[in-house]
């Protein structure tokens, strides 16, 4: 094999006469063999560019530190493994036994992250409380960034260094992938395995000479599909078949090796099912438990997810994909048209999304695995257009800049969606006037618990402050007697039923939608001002009007903090 640089700047491989393994010289073998580190570094993009996704993930993590309700199970279970340990007597204190959720999830990712967090705490004792939550999310972000780097290197090996570089730039500029890439959601945890498997598929299948694929990524992908997200099974089967079938057919992968992988996979699966049964049934009422089978039955067979909303069949293609891919989508169309090799990978993803479109309930997180392939096609399209003329360079630069600005703005707005977390973190300051040696119990409702409050944050509170999460509270008479502080949603009807002994102490604001009317009014006023201006002083007055600070979003009181008057 040798490489051929086409006019559009994309490196492609062309067939050579078969000599040995198909290489004429040692240099050609080194330039294409993935087993040589020197070969990988020779066409890898700059390290600074490869680190861009990690930097973007860290930026969004720093800007929005609180967690979403979708992360609740894994984040709380990471805390429990980290704080309580995994002994049978400790499992009874786990959050999932008190608040089990709609469907069970596997403990394997939480067990790995929780034990890793415990190791970090051993070396760094300050890793506790809210900082431990940040570090746990940081580990997920590193996993996401590493998988994207694998795909970046595979793209650089196959299509050339510019494609790998643009892939990193496009991925780092996007909002949804970078904002969610550090969050402990099953889809995000599974994202790394799928992306790693795609990198292996691209590296293996692009060569005309069949070679043995790396089995570790494929084995990990198969195991993660069974344990973390069984709904990715069609995608996993496609990757495994396309990668392994030519290798088995050509003899580069023996049947014995494949059988060994299957045997090890079954052993790992059996062990994982035993661990999940241990955590979900500490009374030993069940010895094996495949949690994803329960999830699959609930969502796919019983269609239980439709209770959370139903979207039309075309919703993924007409709404969610354009939203999560943003400006990468038109560039991906160019790459799809210009390069025949990338079409097969895009076709796999289109088929996966089309299959998922038959389900009524649709969320963009369900198709997050499509984003890297779209970005890969967009990188190929960008390299193609970048070589044409300066106008396309200007247009592409503007698109990337616009995506970055929109990503930063959306991340900041999203940071306003966690009034519950802000309220609980500020509670010790709010109650600073408490009596000495006075223990306070604060009750939070479901809205507050779902907007940023986790057990990590509860660990951050002083010893005299305890959080109560009792559900089904209709009025103050249903509260435990020791509760002296309420942190409830301001829009809750329960607040209207409070007796006169409760006094509102403070409120916490949150995002309440977009509002462009003030900005439109300011532009209209500036236009009238400039039209009527006759002197320099009038122009200065108009410029002062333009400097008025306006925001295109509204905030309103979301969380109200009440305290019994006797503690005021």
PDB file of N, CA, C and O in Angstrom, residues 124-154:
ATOM      1  N   UNK A 124      -4.963  11.975  47.667  1.00  0.00           N
ATOM      2  CA  UNK A 124      -5.304  13.386  47.801  1.00  0.00           C
ATOM      3  C   UNK A 124      -6.487  13.501  48.752  1.00  0.00           C
ATOM      4  O   UNK A 124      -7.640  13.488  48.326  1.00  0.00           O
ATOM      5  N   UNK A 125      -6.240  13.594  50.053  1.00  0.00           N
ATOM      6  CA  UNK A 125      -7.328  13.587  51.041  1.00  0.00           C
ATOM      7  C   UNK A 125      -8.351  14.708  50.862  1.00  0.00           C
ATOM      8  O   UNK A 125      -9.478  14.578  51.336  1.00  0.00           O
ATOM      9  N   UNK A 126      -7.977  15.785  50.204  1.00  0.00           N
ATOM     10  CA  UNK A 126      -8.935  16.879  49.990  1.00  0.00           C
ATOM     11  C   UNK A 126     -10.018  16.539  48.975  1.00  0.00           C
ATOM     12  O   UNK A 126     -10.952  17.312  48.781  1.00  0.00           O
ATOM     13  N   UNK A 127      -9.878  15.381  48.327  1.00  0.00           N
ATOM     14  CA  UNK A 127     -10.895  14.934  47.353  1.00  0.00           C
ATOM     15  C   UNK A 127     -12.086  14.367  48.115  1.00  0.00           C
ATOM     16  O   UNK A 127     -12.170  13.163  48.392  1.00  0.00           O
ATOM     17  N   UNK A 128     -13.012  15.224  48.467  1.00  0.00           N
ATOM     18  CA  UNK A 128     -14.216  14.820  49.170  1.00  0.00           C
ATOM     19  C   UNK A 128     -15.290  15.880  48.950  1.00  0.00           C
ATOM     20  O   UNK A 128     -15.009  17.000  48.518  1.00  0.00           O
ATOM     21  N   UNK A 129     -16.529  15.519  49.276  1.00  0.00           N
ATOM     22  CA  UNK A 129     -17.619  16.466  49.098  1.00  0.00           C
ATOM     23  C   UNK A 129     -17.823  16.842  47.641  1.00  0.00           C
ATOM     24  O   UNK A 129     -17.720  16.007  46.735  1.00  0.00           O
ATOM     25  N   UNK A 130     -18.089  18.129  47.422  1.00  0.00           N
ATOM     26  CA  UNK A 130     -18.396  18.598  46.074  1.00  0.00           C
ATOM     27  C   UNK A 130     -17.196  18.464  45.148  1.00  0.00           C
ATOM     28  O   UNK A 130     -17.357  18.224  43.944  1.00  0.00           O
ATOM     29  N   UNK A 131     -15.983  18.607  45.677  1.00  0.00           N
ATOM     30  CA  UNK A 131     -14.796  18.451  44.833  1.00  0.00           C
ATOM     31  C   UNK A 131     -14.678  17.022  44.315  1.00  0.00           C
ATOM     32  O   UNK A 131     -14.198  16.798  43.198  1.00  0.00           O
ATOM     33  N   UNK A 132     -15.119  16.034  45.102  1.00  0.00           N
ATOM     34  CA  UNK A 132     -15.104  14.645  44.634  1.00  0.00           C
ATOM     35  C   UNK A 132     -16.069  14.459  43.471  1.00  0.00           C
ATOM     36  O   UNK A 132     -15.797  13.687  42.539  1.00  0.00           O
ATOM     37  N   UNK A 133     -17.221  15.144  43.505  1.00  0.00           N
ATOM     38  CA  UNK A 133     -18.162  15.083  42.382  1.00  0.00           C
ATOM     39  C   UNK A 133     -17.534  15.653  41.121  1.00  0.00           C
ATOM     40  O   UNK A 133     -17.682  15.081  40.027  1.00  0.00           O
ATOM     41  N   UNK A 134     -16.810  16.754  41.256  1.00  0.00           N
ATOM     42  CA  UNK A 134     -16.143  17.352  40.103  1.00  0.00           C
ATOM     43  C   UNK A 134     -15.102  16.396  39.533  1.00  0.00           C
ATOM     44  O   UNK A 134     -14.986  16.230  38.314  1.00  0.00           O
ATOM     45  N   UNK A 135     -14.341  15.753  40.407  1.00  0.00           N
ATOM     46  CA  UNK A 135     -13.308  14.822  39.939  1.00  0.00           C
ATOM     47  C   UNK A 135     -13.938  13.604  39.264  1.00  0.00           C
ATOM     48  O   UNK A 135     -13.416  13.093  38.256  1.00  0.00           O
ATOM     49  N   UNK A 136     -15.069  13.123  39.799  1.00  0.00           N
ATOM     50  CA  UNK A 136     -15.761  11.996  39.163  1.00  0.00           C
ATOM     51  C   UNK A 136     -16.206  12.364  37.751  1.00  0.00           C
ATOM     52  O   UNK A 136     -16.037  11.579  36.807  1.00  0.00           O
ATOM     53  N   UNK A 137     -16.752  13.563  37.602  1.00  0.00           N
ATOM     54  CA  UNK A 137     -17.150  14.014  36.267  1.00  0.00           C
ATOM     55  C   UNK A 137     -15.936  14.240  35.377  1.00  0.00           C
ATOM     56  O   UNK A 137     -15.995  14.035  34.152  1.00  0.00           O
ATOM     57  N   UNK A 138     -14.837  14.678  35.986  1.00  0.00           N
ATOM     58  CA  UNK A 138     -13.605  14.873  35.217  1.00  0.00           C
ATOM     59  C   UNK A 138     -13.110  13.553  34.644  1.00  0.00           C
ATOM     60  O   UNK A 138     -12.630  13.503  33.495  1.00  0.00           O
ATOM     61  N   UNK A 139     -13.223  12.466  35.408  1.00  0.00           N
ATOM     62  CA  UNK A 139     -12.817  11.155  34.907  1.00  0.00           C
ATOM     63  C   UNK A 139     -13.672  10.745  33.708  1.00  0.00           C
ATOM     64  O   UNK A 139     -13.160  10.189  32.726  1.00  0.00           O
ATOM     65  N   UNK A 140     -14.976  11.011  33.772  1.00  0.00           N
ATOM     66  CA  UNK A 140     -15.847  10.712  32.629  1.00  0.00           C
ATOM     67  C   UNK A 140     -15.439  11.562  31.427  1.00  0.00           C
ATOM     68  O   UNK A 140     -15.405  11.079  30.281  1.00  0.00           O
ATOM     69  N   UNK A 141     -15.112  12.842  31.674  1.00  0.00           N
ATOM     70  CA  UNK A 141     -14.677  13.711  30.591  1.00  0.00           C
ATOM     71  C   UNK A 141     -13.387  13.237  29.944  1.00  0.00           C
ATOM     72  O   UNK A 141     -13.236  13.312  28.718  1.00  0.00           O
ATOM     73  N   UNK A 142     -12.449  12.747  30.751  1.00  0.00           N
ATOM     74  CA  UNK A 142     -11.203  12.210  30.196  1.00  0.00           C
ATOM     75  C   UNK A 142     -11.470  10.977  29.337  1.00  0.00           C
ATOM     76  O   UNK A 142     -10.819  10.778  28.297  1.00  0.00           O
ATOM     77  N   UNK A 143     -12.402  10.138  29.765  1.00  0.00           N
ATOM     78  CA  UNK A 143     -12.784   8.967  28.970  1.00  0.00           C
ATOM     79  C   UNK A 143     -13.391   9.392  27.626  1.00  0.00           C
ATOM     80  O   UNK A 143     -13.061   8.839  26.581  1.00  0.00           O
ATOM     81  N   UNK A 144     -14.245  10.394  27.652  1.00  0.00           N
ATOM     82  CA  UNK A 144     -14.832  10.912  26.411  1.00  0.00           C
ATOM     83  C   UNK A 144     -13.763  11.486  25.498  1.00  0.00           C
ATOM     84  O   UNK A 144     -13.738  11.211  24.286  1.00  0.00           O
ATOM     85  N   UNK A 145     -12.872  12.308  26.061  1.00  0.00           N
ATOM     86  CA  UNK A 145     -11.821  12.936  25.259  1.00  0.00           C
ATOM     87  C   UNK A 145     -10.862  11.893  24.693  1.00  0.00           C
ATOM     88  O   UNK A 145     -10.417  12.006  23.536  1.00  0.00           O
ATOM     89  N   UNK A 146     -10.545  10.862  25.487  1.00  0.00           N
ATOM     90  CA  UNK A 146      -9.640   9.822  24.996  1.00  0.00           C
ATOM     91  C   UNK A 146     -10.244   9.059  23.828  1.00  0.00           C
ATOM     92  O   UNK A 146      -9.553   8.755  22.852  1.00  0.00           O
ATOM     93  N   UNK A 147     -11.512   8.746  23.906  1.00  0.00           N
ATOM     94  CA  UNK A 147     -12.158   8.019  22.803  1.00  0.00           C
ATOM     95  C   UNK A 147     -12.197   8.882  21.544  1.00  0.00           C
ATOM     96  O   UNK A 147     -11.998   8.369  20.428  1.00  0.00           O
ATOM     97  N   UNK A 148     -12.452  10.183  21.697  1.00  0.00           N
ATOM     98  CA  UNK A 148     -12.418  11.078  20.535  1.00  0.00           C
ATOM     99  C   UNK A 148     -11.014  11.151  19.949  1.00  0.00           C
ATOM    100  O   UNK A 148     -10.846  11.253  18.722  1.00  0.00           O
ATOM    101  N   UNK A 149      -9.998  11.090  20.802  1.00  0.00           N
ATOM    102  CA  UNK A 149      -8.623  11.111  20.315  1.00  0.00           C
ATOM    103  C   UNK A 149      -8.306   9.851  19.521  1.00  0.00           C
ATOM    104  O   UNK A 149      -7.578   9.899  18.526  1.00  0.00           O
ATOM    105  N   UNK A 150      -8.847   8.702  19.949  1.00  0.00           N
ATOM    106  CA  UNK A 150      -8.650   7.464  19.176  1.00  0.00           C
ATOM    107  C   UNK A 150      -9.229   7.621  17.769  1.00  0.00           C
ATOM    108  O   UNK A 150      -8.608   7.200  16.781  1.00  0.00           O
ATOM    109  N   UNK A 151     -10.413   8.204  17.695  1.00  0.00           N
ATOM    110  CA  UNK A 151     -11.038   8.393  16.389  1.00  0.00           C
ATOM    111  C   UNK A 151     -10.293   9.440  15.575  1.00  0.00           C
ATOM    112  O   UNK A 151     -10.193   9.329  14.346  1.00  0.00           O
ATOM    113  N   UNK A 152      -9.767  10.458  16.244  1.00  0.00           N
ATOM    114  CA  UNK A 152      -8.960  11.466  15.550  1.00  0.00           C
ATOM    115  C   UNK A 152      -7.737  10.830  14.902  1.00  0.00           C
ATOM    116  O   UNK A 152      -7.425  11.104  13.730  1.00  0.00           O
ATOM    117  N   UNK A 153      -7.036   9.963  15.638  1.00  0.00           N
ATOM    118  CA  UNK A 153      -5.857   9.301  15.078  1.00  0.00           C
ATOM    119  C   UNK A 153      -6.233   8.353  13.945  1.00  0.00           C
ATOM    120  O   UNK A 153      -5.510   8.249  12.948  1.00  0.00           O
ATOM    121  N   UNK A 154      -7.363   7.653  14.100  1.00  0.00           N
ATOM    122  CA  UNK A 154      -7.817   6.770  13.019  1.00  0.00           C
ATOM    123  C   UNK A 154      -8.140   7.577  11.762  1.00  0.00           C
ATOM    124  O   UNK A 154      -7.822   7.149  10.638  1.00  0.00           O
TER     125      UNK A 154
END
